[in-house]
GROMACS .gro file of C-alpha atoms in nm:
model
  406
    1MET     CA    1   0.000   0.000   0.000
    2SER     CA    2   0.157   0.328  -0.113
    3LEU     CA    3   0.164   0.662   0.066
    4GLN     CA    4  -0.048   0.797  -0.220
    5THR     CA    5  -0.321   0.542  -0.145
    6LEU     CA    6  -0.316   0.628   0.224
    7PHE     CA    7  -0.342   1.000   0.149
    8GLN     CA    8  -0.639   0.928  -0.081
    9GLU     CA    9  -0.812   0.735   0.196
   10GLN     CA   10  -0.740   1.020   0.437
   11ALA     CA   11  -0.891   1.274   0.197
   12LYS     CA   12  -1.212   1.069   0.184
   13ARG     CA   13  -1.228   1.060   0.563
   14LEU     CA   14  -1.169   1.433   0.596
   15ARG     CA   15  -1.463   1.512   0.368
   16THR     CA   16  -1.696   1.367   0.629
   17ILE     CA   17  -1.535   1.543   0.926
   18SER     CA   18  -1.693   1.858   1.070
   19LEU     CA   19  -1.507   2.120   1.270
   20ASP     CA   20  -1.824   2.265   1.421
   21LYS     CA   21  -1.818   2.061   1.739
   22LYS     CA   22  -1.512   1.926   1.917
   23ARG     CA   23  -1.472   1.713   2.228
   24TYR     CA   24  -1.364   1.893   2.547
   25LEU     CA   25  -1.015   1.741   2.530
   26TYR     CA   26  -0.932   1.887   2.188
   27ASP     CA   27  -0.837   2.229   2.326
   28GLN     CA   28  -0.652   2.082   2.625
   29ILE     CA   29  -0.403   1.884   2.416
   30ASN     CA   30  -0.062   2.035   2.349
   31TRP     CA   31  -0.059   1.939   1.983
   32THR     CA   32   0.293   2.080   1.933
   33SER     CA   33   0.449   1.813   2.156
   34LYS     CA   34   0.670   1.560   1.978
   35SER     CA   35   0.482   1.258   2.113
   36ILE     CA   36   0.118   1.253   2.225
   37GLY     CA   37  -0.093   0.963   2.342
   38ILE     CA   38  -0.473   0.974   2.353
   39LEU     CA   39  -0.634   0.687   2.542
   40GLY     CA   40  -1.002   0.615   2.584
   41GLN     CA   41  -1.285   0.371   2.548
   42ARG     CA   42  -1.413   0.282   2.203
   43GLY     CA   43  -1.673   0.514   2.052
   44LEU     CA   44  -1.574   0.836   2.234
   45GLY     CA   45  -1.426   1.024   1.940
   46LYS     CA   46  -1.049   0.971   1.952
   47THR     CA   47  -1.031   0.912   1.577
   48THR     CA   48  -1.253   1.211   1.503
   49MET     CA   49  -1.034   1.440   1.715
   50MET     CA   50  -0.720   1.339   1.525
   51LEU     CA   51  -0.889   1.387   1.189
   52GLN     CA   52  -1.027   1.725   1.301
   53TYR     CA   53  -0.674   1.840   1.380
   54ILE     CA   54  -0.553   1.731   1.036
   55LYS     CA   55  -0.847   1.902   0.866
   56GLU     CA   56  -0.798   2.222   1.064
   57HIS     CA   57  -0.422   2.251   1.010
   58TYR     CA   58  -0.315   2.020   0.722
   59GLU     CA   59  -0.616   1.952   0.501
   60LEU     CA   60  -0.442   2.042   0.174
   61SER     CA   61  -0.097   1.927   0.284
   62ASP     CA   62   0.095   1.601   0.259
   63LYS     CA   63   0.286   1.676   0.580
   64ALA     CA   64   0.029   1.506   0.808
   65LEU     CA   65  -0.098   1.150   0.770
   66TYR     CA   66  -0.352   0.937   0.958
   67ILE     CA   67  -0.312   0.560   0.969
   68SER     CA   68  -0.498   0.290   1.164
   69LEU     CA   69  -0.310  -0.017   1.279
   70ASP     CA   70  -0.619  -0.237   1.251
   71ASN     CA   71  -0.554  -0.214   0.874
   72PRO     CA   72  -0.417  -0.559   0.779
   73TYR     CA   73  -0.147  -0.391   0.572
   74PHE     CA   74   0.036  -0.277   0.884
   75GLN     CA   75   0.058  -0.629   1.024
   76SER     CA   76   0.308  -0.711   0.751
   77VAL     CA   77   0.527  -0.399   0.759
   78SER     CA   78   0.750  -0.232   1.017
   79LEU     CA   79   0.578   0.070   1.174
   80TYR     CA   80   0.919   0.225   1.231
   81ASP     CA   81   1.026   0.176   0.866
   82PHE     CA   82   0.694   0.316   0.745
   83ALA     CA   83   0.737   0.629   0.960
   84MET     CA   84   1.091   0.681   0.833
   85GLU     CA   85   0.966   0.658   0.474
   86PHE     CA   86   0.688   0.906   0.548
   87GLU     CA   87   0.942   1.152   0.695
   88SER     CA   88   1.175   1.107   0.394
   89TYR     CA   89   0.894   1.235   0.172
   90GLY     CA   90   0.843   1.546   0.382
   91GLY     CA   91   0.612   1.417   0.651
   92GLU     CA   92   0.599   1.615   0.974
   93ILE     CA   93   0.325   1.460   1.190
   94LEU     CA   94   0.199   1.101   1.191
   95PHE     CA   95  -0.133   1.009   1.354
   96ILE     CA   96  -0.143   0.641   1.456
   97ASP     CA   97  -0.482   0.501   1.554
   98GLU     CA   98  -0.554   0.169   1.732
   99VAL     CA   99  -0.192   0.120   1.845
  100HIS     CA  100  -0.292  -0.172   2.067
  101LYS     CA  101  -0.358  -0.372   1.750
  102TYR     CA  102   0.015  -0.381   1.668
  103ASP     CA  103   0.263  -0.606   1.850
  104ASP     CA  104   0.537  -0.421   2.038
  105TRP     CA  105   0.396  -0.089   1.919
  106SER     CA  106   0.558   0.110   2.202
  107SER     CA  107   0.910   0.010   2.096
  108HIS     CA  108   0.837   0.132   1.744
  109VAL     CA  109   0.697   0.464   1.869
  110LYS     CA  110   1.003   0.508   2.092
  111ALA     CA  111   1.236   0.437   1.798
  112ILE     CA  112   1.049   0.689   1.582
  113TYR     CA  113   1.080   0.946   1.862
  114ASP     CA  114   1.453   0.888   1.903
  115ALA     CA  115   1.555   0.859   1.539
  116SER     CA  116   1.343   1.121   1.362
  117GLU     CA  117   1.198   1.471   1.382
  118LEU     CA  118   0.848   1.339   1.327
  119ARG     CA  119   0.574   1.436   1.566
  120VAL     CA  120   0.362   1.137   1.656
  121VAL     CA  121   0.006   1.130   1.791
  122PHE     CA  122  -0.112   0.782   1.884
  123SER     CA  123  -0.442   0.658   2.020
  124GLY     CA  124  -0.546   0.338   2.187
  125SER     CA  125  -0.769   0.163   2.432
  126SER     CA  126  -0.817   0.296   2.784
  127ILE     CA  127  -0.687  -0.043   2.899
  128LEU     CA  128  -0.333   0.040   2.789
  129GLN     CA  129  -0.097   0.114   3.077
  130ILE     CA  130   0.167   0.333   2.920
  131ASN     CA  131   0.406   0.310   3.214
  132LYS     CA  132   0.432  -0.068   3.160
  133GLN     CA  133   0.526  -0.049   2.792
  134LYS     CA  134   0.871  -0.167   2.686
  135GLY     CA  135   0.947   0.156   2.508
  136ASP     CA  136   0.930   0.364   2.826
  137LEU     CA  137   0.689   0.607   2.662
  138SER     CA  138   0.587   0.761   2.992
  139ARG     CA  139   0.903   0.979   2.983
  140ARG     CA  140   0.866   1.076   2.618
  141SER     CA  141   0.495   1.117   2.559
  142LEU     CA  142   0.224   1.344   2.689
  143ILE     CA  143  -0.065   1.109   2.771
  144TYR     CA  144  -0.426   1.226   2.770
  145THR     CA  145  -0.741   1.029   2.850
  146LEU     CA  146  -1.065   1.105   2.668
  147GLU     CA  147  -1.367   1.040   2.891
  148ASN     CA  148  -1.731   0.992   2.800
  149LEU     CA  149  -1.947   1.295   2.726
  150SER     CA  150  -2.039   1.503   3.025
  151PHE     CA  151  -2.393   1.632   3.052
  152ARG     CA  152  -2.260   1.974   2.951
  153GLU     CA  153  -2.098   1.827   2.639
  154TYR     CA  154  -2.412   1.637   2.546
  155LEU     CA  155  -2.608   1.960   2.555
  156SER     CA  156  -2.345   2.124   2.336
  157LEU     CA  157  -2.312   1.848   2.074
  158SER     CA  158  -2.690   1.799   2.052
  159GLY     CA  159  -2.735   2.172   1.987
  160ALA     CA  160  -2.939   2.240   2.300
  161MET     CA  161  -2.704   2.500   2.450
  162GLU     CA  162  -2.342   2.607   2.499
  163TYR     CA  163  -2.204   2.660   2.848
  164LYS     CA  164  -1.860   2.689   3.000
  165ILE     CA  165  -1.701   2.427   3.227
  166ILE     CA  166  -1.767   2.497   3.596
  167SER     CA  167  -1.513   2.418   3.867
  168LEU     CA  168  -1.631   2.214   4.165
  169GLU     CA  169  -1.558   2.503   4.400
  170ASP     CA  170  -1.757   2.749   4.187
  171LEU     CA  171  -2.045   2.503   4.161
  172LEU     CA  172  -2.065   2.453   4.538
  173GLU     CA  173  -2.049   2.825   4.611
  174ASN     CA  174  -2.268   2.964   4.331
  175HIS     CA  175  -2.493   2.675   4.227
  176GLY     CA  176  -2.812   2.877   4.271
  177ALA     CA  177  -2.715   3.151   4.028
  178ILE     CA  178  -2.565   2.904   3.780
  179ALA     CA  179  -2.867   2.673   3.781
  180THR     CA  180  -3.100   2.973   3.743
  181ASN     CA  181  -2.904   3.098   3.443
  182ILE     CA  182  -2.908   2.759   3.273
  183SER     CA  183  -3.275   2.698   3.350
  184GLU     CA  184  -3.365   3.027   3.180
  185GLN     CA  185  -3.223   2.880   2.856
  186ILE     CA  186  -3.332   2.513   2.862
  187LYS     CA  187  -3.537   2.265   3.062
  188PRO     CA  188  -3.246   2.080   3.226
  189LEU     CA  189  -3.448   1.793   3.374
  190LYS     CA  190  -3.584   1.697   3.032
  191TYR     CA  191  -3.237   1.679   2.878
  192PHE     CA  192  -3.093   1.515   3.189
  193LYS     CA  193  -3.331   1.220   3.152
  194GLU     CA  194  -3.219   1.185   2.791
  195TYR     CA  195  -2.855   1.201   2.891
  196LEU     CA  196  -2.883   0.927   3.153
  197GLU     CA  197  -3.024   0.688   2.892
  198TYR     CA  198  -2.820   0.766   2.581
  199GLY     CA  199  -2.608   1.079   2.616
  200ALA     CA  200  -2.260   0.957   2.716
  201TYR     CA  201  -2.131   0.863   2.369
  202PRO     CA  202  -2.100   1.088   2.063
  203PHE     CA  203  -2.247   0.827   1.828
  204VAL     CA  204  -2.591   0.900   1.975
  205LEU     CA  205  -2.598   1.191   1.731
  206GLU     CA  206  -2.572   0.951   1.437
  207ASP     CA  207  -2.847   0.702   1.527
  208LYS     CA  208  -3.043   0.742   1.850
  209ASP     CA  209  -3.284   0.459   1.768
  210ASN     CA  210  -3.011   0.194   1.760
  211PHE     CA  211  -2.790   0.353   2.026
  212HIS     CA  212  -2.811   0.076   2.286
  213GLN     CA  213  -2.754  -0.194   2.028
  214ARG     CA  214  -2.438  -0.016   1.913
  215LEU     CA  215  -2.325   0.030   2.273
  216VAL     CA  216  -2.360  -0.343   2.332
  217GLN     CA  217  -2.144  -0.397   2.024
  218VAL     CA  218  -1.881  -0.165   2.173
  219ILE     CA  219  -1.885  -0.362   2.499
  220ASN     CA  220  -1.851  -0.691   2.313
  221LEU     CA  221  -1.553  -0.560   2.115
  222ILE     CA  222  -1.385  -0.450   2.437
  223LEU     CA  223  -1.443  -0.788   2.603
  224GLU     CA  224  -1.379  -1.009   2.300
  225THR     CA  225  -1.098  -0.817   2.131
  226ASP     CA  226  -0.928  -0.551   2.341
  227LEU     CA  227  -0.910  -0.724   2.680
  228PRO     CA  228  -0.782  -1.060   2.550
  229TYR     CA  229  -0.524  -0.895   2.324
  230ILE     CA  230  -0.387  -0.640   2.571
  231ASN     CA  231  -0.408  -0.842   2.893
  232ARG     CA  232  -0.355  -1.187   2.743
  233ILE     CA  233  -0.684  -1.327   2.873
  234GLU     CA  234  -0.766  -1.665   2.726
  235MET     CA  235  -1.070  -1.660   2.500
  236ALA     CA  236  -1.221  -1.942   2.706
  237GLN     CA  237  -1.252  -1.697   2.995
  238ILE     CA  238  -1.443  -1.430   2.802
  239GLY     CA  239  -1.777  -1.605   2.850
  240LYS     CA  240  -1.720  -1.605   3.226
  241LEU     CA  241  -1.616  -1.241   3.213
  242LYS     CA  242  -1.940  -1.154   3.030
  243LYS     CA  243  -2.139  -1.340   3.293
  244LEU     CA  244  -1.957  -1.147   3.564
  245LEU     CA  245  -2.040  -0.815   3.395
  246TYR     CA  246  -2.405  -0.912   3.352
  247LEU     CA  247  -2.436  -1.005   3.720
  248LEU     CA  248  -2.287  -0.670   3.814
  249ALA     CA  249  -2.509  -0.479   3.571
  250ILE     CA  250  -2.837  -0.623   3.701
  251ASN     CA  251  -2.742  -0.587   4.065
  252VAL     CA  252  -2.600  -0.233   4.091
  253PRO     CA  253  -2.564  -0.045   4.316
  254PHE     CA  254  -2.364  -0.343   4.428
  255ILE     CA  255  -2.170  -0.421   4.745
  256PRO     CA  256  -1.953  -0.698   4.607
  257ASN     CA  257  -1.936  -1.038   4.772
  258ILE     CA  258  -1.630  -1.187   4.606
  259THR     CA  259  -1.707  -1.540   4.724
  260ASP     CA  260  -2.059  -1.527   4.575
  261LEU     CA  261  -1.934  -1.378   4.248
  262SER     CA  262  -1.666  -1.648   4.227
  263SER     CA  263  -1.923  -1.923   4.281
  264ALA     CA  264  -2.179  -1.779   4.036
  265THR     CA  265  -1.926  -1.729   3.755
  266GLN     CA  266  -1.687  -2.021   3.822
  267ILE     CA  267  -1.404  -1.770   3.836
  268SER     CA  268  -1.150  -1.806   4.115
  269ARG     CA  269  -1.144  -1.538   4.383
  270PRO     CA  270  -0.805  -1.395   4.273
  271LYS     CA  271  -0.930  -1.383   3.914
  272VAL     CA  272  -1.250  -1.201   4.020
  273TYR     CA  273  -1.035  -0.924   4.166
  274GLU     CA  274  -0.823  -0.921   3.851
  275TYR     CA  275  -1.126  -0.907   3.620
  276LEU     CA  276  -1.291  -0.630   3.819
  277ASN     CA  277  -0.971  -0.431   3.773
  278HIS     CA  278  -0.972  -0.501   3.399
  279LEU     CA  279  -1.337  -0.392   3.369
  280GLU     CA  280  -1.259  -0.070   3.552
  281GLN     CA  281  -0.959   0.004   3.330
  282ALA     CA  282  -1.183  -0.060   3.029
  283LYS     CA  283  -1.423   0.208   3.163
  284ILE     CA  284  -1.711  -0.034   3.202
  285ILE     CA  285  -1.743  -0.023   3.581
  286ASN     CA  286  -1.639   0.204   3.866
  287THR     CA  287  -1.523   0.046   4.191
  288LEU     CA  288  -1.519   0.258   4.505
  289ARG     CA  289  -1.328   0.204   4.824
  290SER     CA  290  -1.317   0.380   5.158
  291LYS     CA  291  -1.050   0.638   5.234
  292GLU     CA  292  -0.901   0.399   5.490
  293LYS     CA  293  -0.849   0.121   5.234
  294GLY     CA  294  -0.729   0.350   4.958
  295TYR     CA  295  -0.680   0.212   4.607
  296ASN     CA  296  -0.576  -0.150   4.630
  297ILE     CA  297  -0.700  -0.387   4.365
  298LEU     CA  298  -0.663  -0.677   4.610
  299SER     CA  299  -0.903  -0.522   4.860
  300LYS     CA  300  -1.276  -0.569   4.823
  301PRO     CA  301  -1.451  -0.260   4.684
  302GLU     CA  302  -1.708  -0.101   4.915
  303LYS     CA  303  -1.938  -0.026   4.623
  304LEU     CA  304  -1.953  -0.103   4.255
  305LEU     CA  305  -2.139   0.095   3.985
  306MET     CA  306  -2.157   0.097   3.609
  307GLN     CA  307  -1.900   0.343   3.475
  308ASN     CA  308  -2.174   0.550   3.311
  309THR     CA  309  -2.551   0.530   3.315
  310ASN     CA  310  -2.590   0.444   2.945
  311LEU     CA  311  -2.423   0.108   3.012
  312SER     CA  312  -2.695   0.011   3.258
  313TYR     CA  313  -2.970   0.086   3.005
  314ALA     CA  314  -2.784  -0.118   2.744
  315LEU     CA  315  -2.715  -0.420   2.965
  316SER     CA  316  -3.024  -0.440   3.186
  317SER     CA  317  -3.397  -0.425   3.120
  318SER     CA  318  -3.460  -0.297   3.472
  319VAL     CA  319  -3.273   0.015   3.579
  320ASP     CA  320  -3.263   0.126   3.941
  321ILE     CA  321  -3.303   0.505   3.972
  322GLY     CA  322  -3.092   0.520   4.288
  323SER     CA  323  -2.812   0.344   4.106
  324MET     CA  324  -2.848   0.584   3.813
  325ARG     CA  325  -2.810   0.885   4.038
  326GLU     CA  326  -2.499   0.750   4.209
  327ALA     CA  327  -2.342   0.625   3.888
  328PHE     CA  328  -2.391   0.966   3.723
  329PHE     CA  329  -2.243   1.155   4.017
  330VAL     CA  330  -1.939   0.926   4.048
  331ASN     CA  331  -1.881   0.932   3.672
  332GLN     CA  332  -1.886   1.312   3.641
  333ILE     CA  333  -1.672   1.366   3.951
  334LYS     CA  334  -1.407   1.107   3.855
  335ASN     CA  335  -1.386   1.229   3.495
  336ALA     CA  336  -1.362   1.594   3.594
  337LEU     CA  337  -1.104   1.554   3.869
  338ALA     CA  338  -0.898   1.307   3.666
  339ALA     CA  339  -0.780   1.609   3.466
  340LYS     CA  340  -0.565   1.707   3.763
  341ASN     CA  341  -0.324   1.430   3.660
  342ARG     CA  342  -0.277   1.290   4.005
  343PHE     CA  343  -0.033   1.008   4.070
  344ILE     CA  344  -0.310   0.818   4.251
  345ASP     CA  345  -0.680   0.882   4.191
  346GLU     CA  346  -0.820   1.009   4.518
  347SER     CA  347  -1.106   1.200   4.362
  348ILE     CA  348  -1.387   1.007   4.533
  349TYR     CA  349  -1.432   0.749   4.809
  350THR     CA  350  -1.724   0.595   4.987
  351SER     CA  351  -1.809   0.769   5.314
  352LYS     CA  352  -1.919   0.631   5.653
  353LYS     CA  353  -2.153   0.930   5.688
  354GLY     CA  354  -2.312   1.029   5.361
  355ASP     CA  355  -2.256   0.850   5.033
  356PHE     CA  356  -1.927   0.989   4.902
  357LEU     CA  357  -1.617   1.181   5.009
  358VAL     CA  358  -1.496   1.400   4.720
  359ASP     CA  359  -1.148   1.548   4.683
  360ASP     CA  360  -1.076   1.447   5.045
  361LYS     CA  361  -1.283   1.747   5.156
  362TYR     CA  362  -1.651   1.742   5.058
  363THR     CA  363  -1.916   1.492   5.175
  364PHE     CA  364  -2.215   1.424   4.949
  365GLU     CA  365  -2.546   1.248   4.997
  366ILE     CA  366  -2.724   1.153   4.672
  367GLY     CA  367  -3.101   1.125   4.642
  368GLY     CA  368  -3.433   1.248   4.505
  369LYS     CA  369  -3.593   1.586   4.552
  370ASN     CA  370  -3.707   1.504   4.907
  371LYS     CA  371  -3.367   1.391   5.026
  372GLY     CA  372  -3.276   1.555   5.357
  373PHE     CA  373  -2.964   1.626   5.556
  374GLU     CA  374  -3.019   1.383   5.845
  375GLN     CA  375  -2.719   1.162   5.767
  376ILE     CA  376  -2.474   1.448   5.713
  377LYS     CA  377  -2.614   1.733   5.928
  378ASP     CA  378  -2.310   1.755   6.156
  379ILE     CA  379  -2.042   1.714   5.889
  380PRO     CA  380  -1.851   2.021   5.764
  381ASN     CA  381  -1.856   2.084   5.388
  382SER     CA  382  -2.148   1.849   5.339
  383TYR     CA  383  -2.403   1.868   5.056
  384VAL     CA  384  -2.706   1.691   4.913
  385ALA     CA  385  -2.702   1.631   4.538
  386SER     CA  386  -3.072   1.610   4.462
  387ASP     CA  387  -3.242   1.473   4.154
  388ASP     CA  388  -3.569   1.613   4.010
  389ILE     CA  389  -3.504   1.975   4.109
  390GLU     CA  390  -3.404   2.255   3.871
  391ILE     CA  391  -3.261   2.495   4.126
  392GLY     CA  392  -3.120   2.422   4.470
  393TYR     CA  393  -3.100   2.613   4.795
  394LYS     CA  394  -2.806   2.651   5.035
  395ASN     CA  395  -2.633   2.310   5.054
  396LYS     CA  396  -2.891   2.131   4.841
  397ILE     CA  397  -2.771   2.121   4.481
  398PRO     CA  398  -2.939   1.988   4.164
  399LEU     CA  399  -2.780   1.658   4.068
  400TRP     CA  400  -2.776   1.746   3.698
  401LEU     CA  401  -2.553   2.046   3.763
  402PHE     CA  402  -2.260   1.818   3.840
  403GLY     CA  403  -2.264   1.735   3.470
  404PHE     CA  404  -2.103   2.077   3.401
  405LEU     CA  405  -1.770   1.995   3.570
  406TYR     CA  406  -1.592   1.906   3.244
   0.00000   0.00000   0.00000
């Protein structure tokens, strides 16, 4: 396959790419860096972001090229040699999609970094752990993680309204004025209900009617292709892993009993812990621990939730509203605070009083519009995140407003 053929394919792709709407991460990336990694779950728009950058800056140029390593052609050629050839013809920036589909990809990217002036932008599954790659890319590459759509982004991409990102501190202090301003422009509860069911993935804009079917296909690809390839899980175990996920999906909010899960799925206890960790890395579930236990994959989680609410609607015919509220809150908090690039994620823990401890400072109780303060009345910096209200009062805040944190 010649460079000319690849440029022709790229030109076809670019004709379908719009620059009108971009994911939140697009403007946060330092695109001038020599090596950039973009990780994230399937279906969140990593490919679109890369093509948008090419269209915006290199549309009529042969200095930027997009390739995908799930193309069979690249299984028979050296990625390093290909990049050197591209540079020899004047190439300046190479976009490499689906890197996890190529054996020893990190060593090739490292070699390109060390031996050329090419800028490289690569994307791959959220399961990839860059610090464990042979090429030691963690020292050379700026790594970004693309999360699912926030409620704010869903409103933007669907054309309902544009609104700036709100910091957690600003939200807690000024939620009344902010919620009033937003409620003057849209009916937030109407859109919030939509978001919980099908608003976390950009492909909802393409085909809302078949959204959940497509989301199930994404989950199957993660379990059947990405997890076995990246983590060397035997295919014979995938059926058990699917059964484990289904049991979790129909029982959330879930306080895991590892012995019961092991018995029900015929997975050993150590493997249950391992598979829960894999599912969390794949952005399918969120596991929460207490502050005292910290993050230890060998300790039993205090609570388990679907990573975003759309997954519950796709995997279960009966969705628990309490679970939806908690899953939404945890998802938006974790995704927003992950941008702080902490060495260890301490954004949210379970709390002995109240539901969650956020940023090691704020205690939150999650509930419906009648939820009171009884459980957290004596705790400093405590709040109720309440569903089914448009505007809050004092320390009672609309749950939907936490969807504006990123």
